[in-house]
XYZ file of C-alpha atoms in Angstrom:
709
model
C -73.952 -1.503 -1.652
C -73.198 1.816 -3.346
C -73.159 3.787 -0.045
C -70.772 1.101 1.491
C -68.414 1.178 -1.705
C -68.555 4.969 -1.417
C -67.720 4.856 2.081
C -64.909 2.535 1.709
C -63.344 4.459 -1.181
C -63.517 7.626 0.783
C -62.219 6.166 3.853
C -58.951 4.860 2.203
C -57.097 7.725 1.426
C -57.778 8.740 5.277
C -55.990 5.841 6.330
C -53.125 5.500 3.880
C -50.874 8.171 5.408
C -51.271 6.641 9.184
C -50.205 3.152 7.683
C -47.342 4.549 5.713
C -46.153 6.306 8.682
C -46.416 3.245 10.922
C -44.364 1.437 8.112
C -41.876 3.870 8.143
C -41.347 3.850 12.043
C -41.250 0.040 11.890
C -38.581 0.163 9.453
C -36.595 2.764 11.359
C -36.524 0.374 14.392
C -35.808 -2.903 12.449
C -33.663 -1.951 9.580
C -30.630 -0.597 11.793
C -30.727 -3.228 13.933
C -30.983 -6.018 11.194
C -27.747 -4.310 9.821
C -26.171 -4.441 13.182
C -26.814 -8.219 13.692
C -25.777 -9.271 9.989
C -22.339 -7.325 10.687
C -22.052 -9.116 14.063
C -22.671 -12.477 12.304
C -19.943 -11.392 9.602
C -17.315 -10.742 12.164
C -18.093 -14.119 14.178
C -17.032 -15.698 10.901
C -14.374 -13.457 9.828
C -12.595 -13.311 12.987
C -10.864 -16.941 12.842
C -9.905 -16.464 9.130
C -8.691 -12.857 9.855
C -6.071 -14.434 12.534
C -4.990 -16.902 9.936
C -3.671 -14.092 7.571
C -0.262 -13.567 9.193
C 0.490 -16.919 8.539
C 0.017 -16.736 4.936
C 2.863 -13.999 4.463
C 5.570 -14.753 2.141
C 8.344 -12.393 2.786
C 11.499 -14.040 1.273
C 13.088 -11.790 -1.592
C 12.287 -14.759 -3.956
C 8.698 -14.701 -2.961
C 8.028 -11.315 -4.751
C 9.676 -12.298 -8.037
C 7.669 -13.989 -10.967
C 7.692 -17.613 -11.302
C 9.440 -17.114 -14.694
C 12.393 -15.199 -13.221
C 15.870 -17.061 -13.470
C 16.562 -16.633 -9.669
C 12.890 -17.883 -8.972
C 13.532 -21.080 -11.036
C 16.860 -21.614 -9.568
C 15.292 -21.417 -6.028
C 12.397 -23.738 -6.925
C 14.755 -26.168 -8.102
C 17.019 -25.885 -4.849
C 13.864 -26.676 -2.908
C 13.260 -29.727 -4.605
C 16.779 -31.116 -4.006
C 17.218 -33.663 -1.376
C 17.119 -31.883 1.901
C 15.035 -29.117 0.700
C 16.191 -25.451 0.531
C 19.642 -24.958 2.243
C 20.226 -22.331 4.774
C 23.299 -20.337 4.113
C 24.811 -18.274 6.923
C 27.908 -16.080 7.259
C 29.665 -15.973 10.633
C 31.823 -13.114 10.845
C 34.724 -12.544 13.271
C 36.106 -9.187 13.525
C 38.687 -6.950 15.454
C 39.713 -3.494 15.009
C 43.440 -3.586 14.407
C 43.743 -7.146 13.290
C 42.560 -10.648 14.753
C 44.834 -12.215 17.102
C 45.853 -16.017 17.073
C 43.562 -16.555 20.064
C 40.844 -15.032 18.194
C 41.394 -17.296 15.241
C 41.262 -20.220 17.620
C 38.297 -19.300 19.226
C 36.415 -18.852 15.885
C 37.769 -22.404 14.741
C 36.497 -23.990 18.016
C 33.032 -22.429 17.648
C 32.685 -23.553 14.086
C 33.786 -26.915 15.162
C 30.974 -26.898 17.520
C 28.606 -25.704 15.180
C 29.655 -28.525 12.789
C 29.077 -31.101 15.510
C 25.702 -29.943 16.431
C 24.375 -29.722 12.894
C 24.370 -31.588 9.565
C 26.086 -29.067 7.374
C 26.903 -29.143 3.536
C 30.390 -29.788 2.236
C 32.881 -31.622 3.715
C 33.571 -31.431 7.697
C 33.931 -28.193 9.193
C 33.622 -24.682 7.547
C 36.571 -23.100 6.054
C 37.360 -19.379 7.078
C 38.208 -16.819 4.635
C 40.471 -13.767 5.935
C 40.371 -10.313 4.822
C 43.458 -8.526 3.218
C 43.861 -6.587 6.209
C 43.636 -9.310 8.677
C 40.840 -7.776 10.535
C 38.216 -10.046 9.508
C 37.417 -13.847 9.321
C 34.355 -14.982 7.584
C 33.224 -18.780 7.801
C 30.453 -19.600 5.273
C 28.017 -22.237 6.823
C 25.204 -23.883 5.084
C 22.969 -26.719 6.060
C 19.881 -28.383 4.704
C 18.923 -29.569 7.961
C 16.114 -27.063 8.524
C 14.519 -27.679 5.123
C 11.703 -25.088 4.302
C 10.189 -25.014 7.770
C 10.388 -21.358 8.844
C 10.500 -22.505 12.637
C 13.538 -24.839 11.944
C 15.279 -22.229 10.059
C 14.831 -19.680 12.629
C 15.945 -22.127 15.313
C 19.134 -22.889 13.220
C 20.024 -19.264 12.875
C 19.382 -18.677 16.497
C 21.652 -21.609 17.595
C 24.307 -20.467 15.440
C 24.112 -17.151 16.993
C 24.414 -18.568 20.426
C 27.377 -20.757 19.636
C 29.362 -17.919 17.786
C 30.138 -15.200 20.564
C 32.686 -12.896 20.926
C 33.858 -10.509 23.988
C 36.928 -8.465 24.820
C 37.121 -6.593 21.784
C 36.082 -9.439 19.408
C 32.701 -9.089 17.628
C 30.908 -12.017 16.055
C 27.827 -11.419 13.733
C 25.741 -13.908 11.756
C 24.593 -12.744 8.478
C 23.932 -14.389 4.929
C 20.692 -14.984 3.166
C 19.425 -17.404 5.972
C 20.117 -14.648 8.755
C 18.566 -12.045 6.710
C 15.309 -14.051 6.079
C 15.239 -14.661 9.727
C 15.590 -10.970 10.707
C 13.224 -9.922 7.902
C 10.438 -12.408 9.136
C 10.833 -10.996 12.841
C 10.428 -7.452 11.277
C 7.339 -8.166 9.393
C 5.814 -10.227 12.271
C 6.298 -7.063 14.749
C 4.304 -4.849 12.020
C 0.754 -5.771 12.400
C 0.241 -4.730 16.130
C 2.334 -1.309 16.062
C 0.746 -0.581 12.537
C -2.639 -0.933 13.545
C -2.421 0.744 17.120
C -0.389 3.660 15.463
C -3.071 4.061 12.578
C -6.004 4.054 14.994
C -4.255 6.620 17.366
C -3.515 8.751 14.484
C -6.958 8.548 13.003
C -8.737 8.873 16.259
C -6.773 12.304 17.213
C -7.625 13.668 13.647
C -11.513 12.769 14.177
C -11.529 14.353 17.708
C -10.211 17.581 16.385
C -12.642 17.407 13.327
C -15.811 16.531 15.141
C -15.197 17.826 18.618
C -17.349 15.243 20.132
C -16.597 12.672 22.843
C -18.601 9.999 21.086
C -18.983 10.488 17.429
C -15.200 10.030 16.591
C -15.343 6.508 17.995
C -17.762 5.052 15.577
C -15.805 5.465 12.401
C -12.817 3.976 14.226
C -14.966 0.883 15.546
C -16.376 0.557 11.940
C -13.177 0.733 10.131
C -11.723 -2.047 12.478
C -14.771 -4.302 11.626
C -13.931 -3.570 7.857
C -10.234 -4.365 8.546
C -11.125 -7.703 10.122
C -13.555 -8.521 7.283
C -10.964 -7.415 4.693
C -8.102 -9.603 6.361
C -10.740 -12.763 6.284
C -11.564 -12.068 2.394
C -7.623 -11.818 1.706
C -7.045 -15.133 3.551
C -9.921 -16.705 1.470
C -8.479 -15.346 -1.788
C -4.836 -16.717 -0.590
C -6.348 -20.067 -0.127
C -8.556 -20.110 -3.299
C -6.038 -18.388 -5.851
C -2.667 -18.481 -4.248
C -2.163 -14.761 -4.243
C 0.871 -13.623 -2.705
C 0.355 -12.126 0.475
C 3.288 -9.960 2.004
C 3.723 -8.023 5.080
C 4.039 -4.879 2.891
C 0.725 -5.552 1.331
C -1.202 -6.590 4.420
C 0.017 -3.182 5.849
C -0.813 -1.165 3.064
C -4.404 -2.773 3.358
C -4.911 -1.732 6.959
C -3.737 1.884 6.138
C -6.229 1.927 3.319
C -9.019 0.517 5.107
C -8.753 3.196 7.943
C -7.707 5.725 5.678
C -10.058 5.681 2.765
C -12.943 4.368 5.227
C -12.402 7.567 7.512
C -12.762 9.542 4.203
C -16.096 8.010 3.321
C -17.366 8.247 6.890
C -16.371 12.151 6.819
C -18.506 12.556 3.735
C -21.310 10.655 4.988
C -21.384 12.156 8.638
C -21.190 15.741 7.014
C -24.118 14.935 4.880
C -26.085 13.183 7.481
C -25.603 16.333 9.915
C -26.779 18.592 7.324
C -30.062 16.327 6.516
C -30.895 16.284 10.407
C -31.393 19.919 10.370
C -34.078 19.447 7.675
C -35.567 16.025 8.557
C -37.186 15.323 11.861
C -36.325 11.723 12.169
C -32.590 10.364 11.824
C -33.666 7.164 9.896
C -35.179 9.495 7.112
C -32.203 11.856 7.459
C -29.830 8.872 6.876
C -31.499 7.926 3.792
C -31.546 11.312 2.527
C -27.760 11.339 3.188
C -27.188 8.131 1.458
C -28.932 9.193 -1.579
C -26.991 12.530 -1.551
C -23.559 11.451 -0.974
C -23.736 7.731 -1.913
C -23.115 8.126 -5.744
C -19.949 9.990 -5.402
C -18.895 7.581 -2.654
C -19.522 4.496 -4.642
C -18.002 6.341 -7.772
C -14.665 7.077 -6.110
C -14.485 3.765 -4.423
C -14.843 2.104 -7.822
C -12.162 4.178 -9.202
C -9.622 3.264 -6.710
C -10.585 -0.284 -6.853
C -10.357 -0.255 -10.841
C -6.797 1.452 -10.486
C -5.652 -0.879 -8.138
C -6.980 -4.091 -9.920
C -4.727 -3.124 -12.725
C -1.860 -4.399 -10.808
C -3.100 -7.802 -11.625
C -1.365 -7.449 -14.922
C 2.044 -6.888 -13.098
C 4.606 -9.729 -13.546
C 5.966 -9.085 -9.960
C 4.330 -11.342 -7.312
C 4.288 -8.851 -4.731
C 2.825 -6.066 -6.770
C 0.285 -8.480 -8.481
C -0.926 -9.498 -4.790
C -1.192 -6.130 -3.721
C -3.893 -5.273 -6.306
C -6.467 -7.426 -5.334
C -5.597 -7.072 -1.573
C -5.523 -3.438 -1.563
C -8.725 -3.369 -3.735
C -10.440 -5.854 -1.226
C -9.612 -3.398 1.773
C -11.208 -0.496 -0.177
C -14.537 -2.305 -0.994
C -14.676 -3.742 2.740
C -14.270 0.075 3.926
C -16.863 1.108 1.504
C -19.306 -1.733 2.563
C -18.723 -1.035 6.369
C -19.178 2.705 5.993
C -22.420 2.675 3.920
C -24.153 0.044 5.817
C -22.532 -0.286 9.729
C -21.855 3.297 10.232
C -25.239 4.398 9.288
C -26.937 1.797 11.272
C -25.028 2.800 14.424
C -25.759 6.458 13.648
C -29.433 5.980 13.590
C -29.739 3.610 16.585
C -27.716 6.277 18.680
C -29.992 9.327 17.177
C -28.876 12.930 17.323
C -27.382 12.753 20.723
C -24.143 11.143 19.069
C -23.337 14.571 17.933
C -23.333 15.972 21.385
C -22.380 18.817 22.460
C -22.793 20.037 18.829
C -26.284 18.646 18.139
C -27.933 19.382 14.971
C -31.523 20.774 15.572
C -34.383 20.158 13.468
C -35.239 23.159 11.606
C -32.126 25.061 12.955
C -29.802 27.047 10.888
C -26.204 25.435 10.186
C -23.399 27.436 11.725
C -21.618 30.195 9.488
C -19.191 28.711 7.330
C -15.568 29.533 7.729
C -14.461 31.534 4.681
C -11.006 29.815 4.003
C -12.013 28.150 0.673
C -14.304 31.050 -0.133
C -11.177 33.285 0.154
C -9.043 31.004 -1.816
C -11.323 30.730 -4.507
C -11.538 34.356 -4.688
C -7.956 34.539 -5.104
C -7.762 32.064 -7.652
C -10.591 33.738 -9.619
C -8.762 36.971 -9.770
C -5.581 35.510 -11.378
C -6.438 31.788 -12.931
C -3.569 31.925 -15.502
C -1.080 33.145 -12.871
C -1.954 30.519 -10.332
C -2.128 27.722 -12.815
C 1.288 28.441 -14.444
C 2.837 29.041 -10.986
C 1.642 25.778 -9.695
C 2.539 23.981 -12.885
C 6.189 25.494 -12.790
C 6.345 24.499 -9.016
C 5.212 20.988 -9.598
C 7.668 20.405 -12.408
C 10.615 21.865 -10.453
C 9.780 19.478 -7.722
C 9.578 16.576 -10.271
C 13.268 17.326 -11.171
C 14.250 15.870 -7.849
C 13.452 12.460 -8.996
C 16.799 12.352 -10.842
C 18.497 12.491 -7.220
C 16.606 9.127 -6.138
C 19.329 6.505 -4.856
C 19.747 3.382 -6.677
C 18.248 0.145 -6.236
C 17.639 -0.992 -2.620
C 20.121 -3.386 -1.576
C 19.560 -6.415 0.798
C 21.886 -4.739 3.560
C 19.864 -1.433 3.058
C 16.354 -2.766 3.522
C 16.153 -1.980 7.272
C 15.922 1.407 8.836
C 17.672 0.005 11.759
C 20.653 -2.381 11.838
C 20.039 -5.929 12.519
C 22.739 -8.474 13.101
C 22.509 -9.796 9.876
C 23.082 -6.377 8.102
C 25.641 -5.625 10.393
C 27.515 -8.739 9.416
C 27.494 -7.849 5.675
C 28.483 -4.166 6.121
C 31.523 -5.385 8.358
C 32.493 -7.689 5.445
C 31.889 -4.744 2.709
C 34.501 -2.698 5.189
C 36.917 -5.215 5.233
C 36.708 -6.009 1.422
C 36.741 -10.005 2.220
C 37.602 -11.692 -0.729
C 35.586 -14.704 -1.966
C 32.654 -16.768 -0.697
C 30.766 -13.858 1.207
C 27.386 -14.631 -0.570
C 27.783 -17.369 -3.082
C 25.949 -17.316 -6.533
C 23.964 -20.264 -7.103
C 23.812 -21.974 -10.582
C 21.436 -24.828 -11.179
C 22.959 -26.903 -14.124
C 21.452 -30.021 -15.827
C 22.965 -33.015 -13.984
C 24.445 -34.396 -17.089
C 26.159 -31.493 -17.951
C 27.287 -30.206 -14.465
C 30.856 -30.766 -15.126
C 30.826 -28.436 -18.393
C 28.992 -25.873 -16.401
C 31.254 -25.769 -13.811
C 34.498 -25.404 -16.256
C 32.728 -22.711 -18.228
C 31.740 -20.998 -14.789
C 35.302 -21.115 -13.406
C 36.374 -19.138 -16.791
C 33.774 -16.514 -16.329
C 34.780 -12.818 -15.600
C 34.556 -12.205 -12.114
C 34.395 -15.669 -10.656
C 36.939 -17.138 -8.277
C 36.014 -20.441 -7.287
C 33.142 -23.139 -8.241
C 32.094 -25.707 -5.944
C 29.691 -28.669 -6.744
C 26.578 -29.105 -4.296
C 23.755 -31.370 -4.249
C 22.092 -33.306 -6.878
C 18.620 -34.674 -7.623
C 15.668 -34.759 -9.865
C 17.940 -34.130 -12.888
C 19.631 -30.911 -11.516
C 22.963 -30.136 -9.657
C 23.553 -27.329 -7.495
C 26.826 -25.389 -8.104
C 28.155 -22.689 -5.588
C 29.953 -20.011 -7.520
C 32.005 -17.622 -5.373
C 32.391 -13.999 -6.999
C 35.371 -11.611 -6.657
C 33.230 -8.838 -5.979
C 31.630 -8.054 -2.551
C 27.727 -8.856 -1.896
C 25.128 -6.195 -3.225
C 27.834 -4.432 -5.351
C 27.980 -3.349 -8.939
C 30.722 -5.878 -9.331
C 28.569 -8.709 -8.121
C 25.858 -7.890 -10.496
C 28.173 -7.986 -13.576
C 29.138 -11.377 -12.373
C 25.568 -12.619 -12.120
C 24.923 -11.220 -15.710
C 28.264 -12.747 -17.038
C 27.153 -16.164 -15.788
C 23.898 -15.864 -17.305
C 25.170 -14.728 -20.803
C 27.802 -17.519 -20.602
C 25.607 -20.387 -19.414
C 21.936 -19.912 -19.555
C 21.683 -20.344 -23.430
C 24.305 -22.877 -23.931
C 23.738 -25.117 -21.140
C 20.240 -24.522 -19.946
C 21.181 -23.441 -16.496
C 19.403 -21.091 -13.888
C 21.303 -18.447 -12.114
C 19.938 -17.397 -8.575
C 20.983 -16.153 -5.181
C 20.448 -12.868 -3.468
C 22.310 -10.873 -5.907
C 20.350 -12.641 -8.886
C 17.253 -11.824 -7.210
C 18.104 -8.081 -6.867
C 18.535 -8.026 -10.574
C 15.392 -9.851 -11.408
C 13.495 -7.398 -9.059
C 14.637 -4.339 -10.944
C 14.026 -5.699 -14.257
C 10.879 -6.907 -13.475
C 9.503 -3.800 -12.075
C 10.907 -1.917 -14.920
C 8.718 -4.122 -17.346
C 5.640 -3.890 -15.237
C 5.764 -0.198 -15.103
C 5.606 -0.153 -18.953
C 2.546 -2.190 -18.575
C 0.453 -1.324 -15.524
C 0.815 2.368 -15.928
C -1.104 2.974 -19.218
C -3.727 0.186 -18.006
C -4.203 2.324 -14.625
C -4.564 5.624 -16.731
C -6.997 3.957 -19.278
C -9.227 2.648 -16.543
C -9.367 5.685 -14.445
C -10.071 7.766 -17.303
C -12.950 5.660 -18.746
C -14.595 5.633 -15.300
C -14.138 9.403 -15.224
C -15.715 9.887 -18.742
C -18.722 7.726 -17.765
C -19.178 9.620 -14.394
C -18.449 13.235 -15.853
C -19.694 12.752 -19.174
C -16.957 14.816 -20.623
C -13.258 14.273 -22.094
C -11.566 17.358 -21.107
C -12.535 17.229 -17.302
C -11.141 13.604 -17.044
C -8.093 14.361 -18.851
C -7.513 17.536 -16.698
C -7.792 15.311 -13.438
C -5.589 12.517 -14.747
C -3.085 15.267 -15.874
C -3.102 16.657 -12.408
C -2.312 13.491 -10.607
C 0.412 12.700 -12.946
C 2.101 16.077 -12.054
C 1.414 15.060 -8.272
C 3.034 11.830 -8.635
C 6.071 13.001 -10.420
C 6.457 16.077 -7.851
C 6.092 13.564 -4.736
C 8.835 11.311 -6.122
C 10.962 14.340 -6.839
C 10.465 15.481 -2.972
C 11.605 11.760 -2.105
C 14.863 12.086 -4.324
C 15.500 15.348 -2.292
C 15.040 13.807 1.218
C 15.673 9.926 1.090
C 19.492 10.004 0.835
C 20.485 13.542 2.407
C 17.815 13.597 5.440
C 16.655 9.915 5.759
C 20.148 8.307 5.038
C 18.565 5.659 2.596
C 21.081 3.994 0.332
C 18.623 2.980 -2.144
C 15.130 2.995 -3.601
C 12.724 0.116 -3.685
C 12.377 -1.049 -7.356
C 8.524 -1.269 -6.737
C 8.291 2.186 -5.607
C 7.567 4.165 -8.836
C 4.756 1.566 -9.794
C 2.896 1.298 -6.404
C 3.029 5.205 -5.732
C 1.767 5.895 -9.140
C -1.108 3.324 -8.636
C -2.005 4.728 -5.380
C -1.762 8.575 -6.012
C -3.640 8.336 -9.451
C -6.510 6.263 -7.896
C -6.494 8.127 -4.630
C -6.213 11.627 -6.282
C -8.744 11.046 -8.739
C -10.957 10.122 -5.812
C -10.902 13.429 -4.406
C -11.134 15.230 -7.756
C -14.512 13.235 -8.442
C -15.924 15.123 -5.423
C -14.965 18.428 -6.583
C -15.908 18.074 -10.287
C -19.018 16.103 -9.592
C -20.309 19.280 -7.395
C -19.265 21.524 -10.156
C -21.210 19.507 -12.814
C -24.101 19.482 -10.441
C -23.938 23.333 -10.037
C -23.767 23.626 -13.848
C -26.777 21.618 -14.570
C -28.520 23.870 -12.181
C -27.822 26.864 -14.451
C -24.868 28.369 -12.736
C -22.328 30.040 -14.883
C -19.083 28.185 -15.345
C -17.192 30.413 -12.903
C -19.707 30.351 -10.488
C -20.008 26.429 -10.512
C -16.217 25.963 -10.174
C -16.258 28.610 -7.115
C -19.421 26.958 -5.676
C -17.937 23.515 -5.671
C -14.481 24.620 -4.204
C -16.485 26.230 -1.298
C -18.832 23.365 -0.644
C -16.500 20.481 -0.740
C -13.160 22.259 0.002
C -13.458 21.618 3.662
C -14.582 17.947 3.549
C -11.652 17.311 0.866
C -9.112 18.983 3.126
C -10.355 16.937 6.224
C -10.163 13.752 4.077
C -6.844 14.614 2.642
C -5.444 15.180 6.113
C -6.607 11.867 7.317
C -5.180 9.930 4.380
C -1.931 11.408 4.443
C -1.804 10.913 8.206
C -2.389 7.294 7.795
C 0.044 6.690 5.234
C 2.630 8.677 7.236
C 2.270 5.923 10.072
C 4.539 3.867 7.554
C 7.318 6.386 8.447
C 7.531 4.908 11.915
C 7.843 1.153 10.510
C 11.484 -0.359 10.405
C 11.441 -1.391 6.439
C 12.968 1.177 4.187
C 10.485 0.070 1.287
C 7.346 0.983 3.537
C 9.013 4.244 4.747
C 9.411 5.380 1.209
C 5.951 4.243 -0.034
C 4.337 5.876 2.850
C 6.275 9.270 2.431
C 5.539 9.623 -1.200
C 1.963 8.840 -0.873
C 1.413 11.383 2.449
C 3.371 14.102 0.396
C 1.348 13.385 -2.904
C -1.881 13.226 -1.013
C -1.236 16.626 0.628
C 0.045 18.263 -2.600
C -3.096 16.898 -4.192
C -5.445 18.382 -1.401
C -4.170 21.595 -0.764
C -2.561 22.557 -4.054
C -3.913 20.741 -6.960
C -7.621 20.411 -6.364
C -7.883 23.781 -4.711
C -5.894 25.929 -6.728
C -4.706 24.296 -10.035
C -7.928 22.425 -10.980
C -10.185 25.194 -10.219
C -7.950 27.725 -12.007
C -7.882 25.406 -15.114
C -11.660 25.247 -14.947
C -12.031 28.759 -14.512
C -10.074 29.417 -17.865
C -11.525 26.504 -19.709
C -15.229 27.775 -18.752
C -17.905 25.641 -20.429
C -15.337 23.979 -22.552
C -14.100 21.622 -19.437
C -17.536 19.662 -20.104
C -16.558 19.083 -23.844
C -18.011 17.125 -25.843
C -21.277 16.739 -23.280
C -24.198 19.087 -23.364
C -22.704 21.246 -20.855
C -19.754 22.026 -23.090
C -21.965 22.794 -25.885
C -24.792 25.197 -25.004
C -25.327 27.619 -22.273
C -27.426 26.676 -19.535
C -30.204 28.706 -17.767
C -32.103 27.865 -14.692
C -35.000 25.550 -15.435
C -33.647 24.734 -18.939
C -30.721 22.355 -17.767
C -30.176 19.049 -19.644
C -31.070 15.684 -17.941
C -28.126 14.350 -16.142
């Protein structure tokens, strides 16, 4: 017994290592395949749901507004009236030099044909309104026949366009809210394909240049595509469950974030994995080491981005409130895919995925380029001058924000000129008087006559017509003297609200009122959401870096970047791009994205600086080492993210172009000026105080005597 027991005890240690080795080999084979099978199952389930997301989009101006806005309440009451929501069109006939009698006869005949073919509101055939110079004749056409069915509205607009035809110098254009909505829907429906293809092409080119491998660049793209499909399915589920507002803008930005942020995470992971392959013989073990090494920083950065984006839930504007969870879902899906599916594919393909630059076990890494070492040396020699000069430059650029054009108007929403916009511009040039874009007033049915009488005496009003009634409400169509989307029309809307809402309990709506509510709500949202974003990001940074000074430094840096980016936008939007207005939601959305994404890169730099300090490095050495080791990855990630947001510059909507430009410029400023020069120089000047009040900020560190993290 004793001998047997002794033999067994002695044999056990000798057998354990082979067993652990065998278990490790089994895990190396099974775990990656298991992850791949799981993702295939997820994609099989997500595919049909992802394809349904386009049908969830709500792209009317009123869909962007909060339920409490006056124009939103007016639109909801209109929808409930008999026949549903009315579709309003403006058919504009124009001839340079003046319309002829034959032109007017042609217009009258075509409008008679429209009245015969469709059930129009009002009495009989539409009545034309001539401009003072006689060059333009405008016919308001309104029908409840299409109701709220998008396909029926589109068919109605296209039919009117088919009937209203010009020629021989006579131009005919169909505009108005119904036509603008149809053109907007067509633009948004055309975004998904070009946006995705352009984004993929841009990221592919950059990854090929970065990796210099015929295969490696393809993996992050395939994984990002899987993440994008998963995110679309998840957003579709959120829309069905919680009725979050999905717009073409929010879906497009989500795709950009999935590919941009996802590729950033892939760059960090692949860089660390390549490094570990030189130290570890088996790819599976190398990947485990890589995930342990860069995983915390990636998790922290994605958590910061998601936390900042989710602050948009506090916004009152439907489009901004919906953007928050939609964008956060995109970031989290990118994180999940890049930390599970990408590692599985890399392990299964082995070292050969890096061909021709295959990392050899036991080999030495190629010599680092000296760019960031040189930049760090320059900053170290004159940190105060670099910090002062950079701050002055950012401040000067921020002054350009005062040159931002005013609010974006309906006829300036497109980068090209669809027919509906051309019609409104023709009317504006002709200064056509009356009826160009009626203002809707929803009045309690019992007081409709009083409301109509009061509206007629309101400054800026030329006519009031009674419309449909039902459910205790009556629709009044108010004609303003001013042309659509002008300061005069806005003043008339405000005068009607001041005169009617409090006394009679009315709601004033229509396109002009919606633009006013959009601007007012966006301004209120900035006052609420901006402090929330700053607080949430600051708390995450304090928890991660265990300091107050370093997080304040990073937050101040991204605020400066945001101001400078908006300032550059103010310098180019009008003079260079020819934009007549700025999207009211641009300041808030650009702030949220630039703060969240900018702090993302700050985490990589400061976290490495903290690691070096904990290892006993002096403050200056820690800062310069962090810049040297993370500068290349941050630069590559910044280029990819800026390039993906630059894709929005090719889109046909001004709001998307403006958002893409400001974020892309901000990311480049953050990557190559703020992170590289200003944060590093500030860290050098502050020394150990940058970590106050943590242990690193209170006492000198020595190798072998570092505090525990």
